[in-house]
Structures are given as structure tokens and as C-alpha cells.
Amino acid sequence: MQVAILMTHVAIAIALVVLILLQQGKGAEAGAAFGGGASQTVFGSKGSGSFLAKFTGLLAVAFFATSLTLAWFASQAGEAPEAGIPDAQLIEQQNAVPTLDDDGSDVDNTAPALEESGD
């Protein structure tokens, strides 16, 4: 689920960049007076301004929604166990484990000696 939302988030971000770069600035109307506005009739008599602006706004809302959803997923995954003093039972279990320093007098740890042959 989180991967699908992340992929959607990236696709929306790329679409936003493309749509923002396609939109004309405020000074673009001056060029239309010299015959440059004929290409805007594809989107209607007002041009592509209102269509692109509405679609950009829709994508911006979707981008913020996916951002908040991803932030919520990250906050839920970041819950760590409480740090502090461990339980007494855990400490007793750790103390019960034998160590190398324990006195092992009942065990014979001496290595056997090799006999020399006098040949």
C-alpha cells in the first residue's frame, strides 16, 4: 500500500512540474496580439489557461494528500520500544548464563602429553 502511494506521489510530482512549465505567464497575452494566439483554440476560446489552472490545482490537492498519507505511514513505522531499565526477570536471566570465569574445578581441562619415542 505504501509503495503504491509513493509511486502515485512521484507521478503527481512529475505531472505538476510539466503542467506548471506548460502554463503561460502573465506577459504572454502581448504575443497573442501579433498572431501567436491561434494555437490556443484547441482548449476553447479562452485558451488553455483555465483548464491547466484547474487541473494543476487538482494535482496540487492530490500531492498534499499523498504527502500527508506518506507522513502518517512514516510516523507509524517509527514507533520504537521504550528505552530504559529492563525488567528484573531479564537481568536475572542474563546473570544465570555461565561464563568462562566460573570455577570449573570438577572438569579436567588438562591436555594429554605426547610420549616421546626413543628410537
XYZ file of C-alpha atoms in Angstrom:
119
model
C 0.000 0.000 0.000
C 2.751 2.397 0.956
C 4.688 1.670 -2.244
C 1.601 2.337 -4.377
C 1.038 5.679 -2.664
C 4.722 6.556 -3.091
C 4.601 5.760 -6.817
C 1.426 7.850 -7.174
C 3.122 10.677 -5.269
C 6.097 10.658 -7.657
C 3.840 10.558 -10.734
C 1.817 13.503 -9.417
C 5.013 15.454 -8.720
C 6.258 14.914 -12.285
C 2.847 15.875 -13.713
C 2.820 19.052 -11.596
C 6.221 20.100 -12.901
C 5.147 19.502 -16.503
C 1.836 21.355 -16.088
C 3.460 24.334 -14.409
C 6.030 24.593 -17.186
C 3.296 24.396 -19.856
C 1.332 27.322 -18.459
C 1.905 30.748 -19.919
C 2.919 33.671 -17.805
C 1.054 36.968 -17.431
C 3.063 38.613 -20.208
C 2.056 36.020 -22.812
C -1.059 37.957 -23.891
C 1.101 40.555 -25.635
C 2.344 37.913 -28.082
C -1.223 36.894 -28.935
C -1.878 40.333 -30.452
C 0.638 39.560 -33.209
C -0.982 36.287 -34.244
C 0.505 33.906 -31.685
C -2.820 33.085 -30.044
C -4.229 30.856 -32.787
C -2.800 27.710 -31.186
C -4.923 28.221 -28.052
C -8.187 27.401 -29.843
C -7.694 23.679 -29.109
C -8.825 24.241 -25.495
C -11.616 26.681 -26.349
C -11.944 30.407 -26.870
C -10.366 31.231 -23.500
C -7.324 29.142 -24.318
C -5.729 26.518 -22.121
C -5.342 28.795 -19.101
C -8.421 27.821 -17.136
C -8.145 24.097 -17.969
C -4.472 23.898 -16.990
C -5.032 26.012 -13.871
C -7.891 23.794 -12.657
C -6.002 20.595 -13.392
C -2.872 21.952 -11.659
C -4.954 22.795 -8.593
C -6.447 19.304 -8.581
C -2.999 17.740 -8.802
C -1.721 20.020 -6.029
C -4.507 18.814 -3.711
C -3.687 15.194 -4.584
C 0.026 15.878 -3.964
C -0.680 17.263 -0.489
C -2.976 14.322 0.308
C -0.333 11.774 -0.678
C 2.290 13.746 1.260
C 0.200 13.624 4.426
C -0.535 9.920 3.927
C 3.162 9.099 3.496
C 3.996 11.162 6.583
C 1.401 9.214 8.570
C 2.891 5.901 7.378
C 6.360 7.088 8.399
C 5.188 8.108 11.861
C 3.511 4.729 12.417
C 6.608 2.799 11.332
C 8.879 4.855 13.577
C 7.426 3.650 16.871
C 10.326 2.215 18.849
C 10.126 0.195 22.042
C 10.569 2.152 25.226
C 14.171 2.615 26.260
C 15.046 2.446 29.911
C 15.727 -0.021 32.684
C 14.990 -3.623 31.647
C 12.754 -5.910 33.702
C 14.220 -7.741 36.700
C 13.484 -11.114 35.096
C 15.617 -10.216 32.090
C 18.511 -9.190 34.337
C 18.252 -12.471 36.282
C 18.282 -14.468 33.057
C 21.433 -12.697 31.929
C 23.118 -13.394 35.275
C 22.221 -17.109 35.104
C 24.252 -17.682 31.926
C 27.581 -19.388 32.738
C 30.724 -17.515 31.806
C 34.336 -18.507 31.310
C 35.239 -17.031 34.688
C 33.130 -19.610 36.544
C 35.115 -22.088 38.622
C 35.092 -25.381 36.766
C 37.124 -27.459 39.271
C 35.144 -30.615 38.584
C 36.234 -30.658 34.929
C 39.702 -31.856 33.888
C 40.905 -29.340 31.318
C 44.498 -30.545 31.063
C 45.744 -31.573 27.647
C 47.296 -35.050 27.297
C 51.069 -35.102 26.994
C 52.642 -36.774 23.994
C 55.099 -39.502 24.779
C 58.461 -39.217 23.155
C 59.691 -42.233 21.334
C 63.332 -43.091 21.940
C 64.058 -44.774 18.619
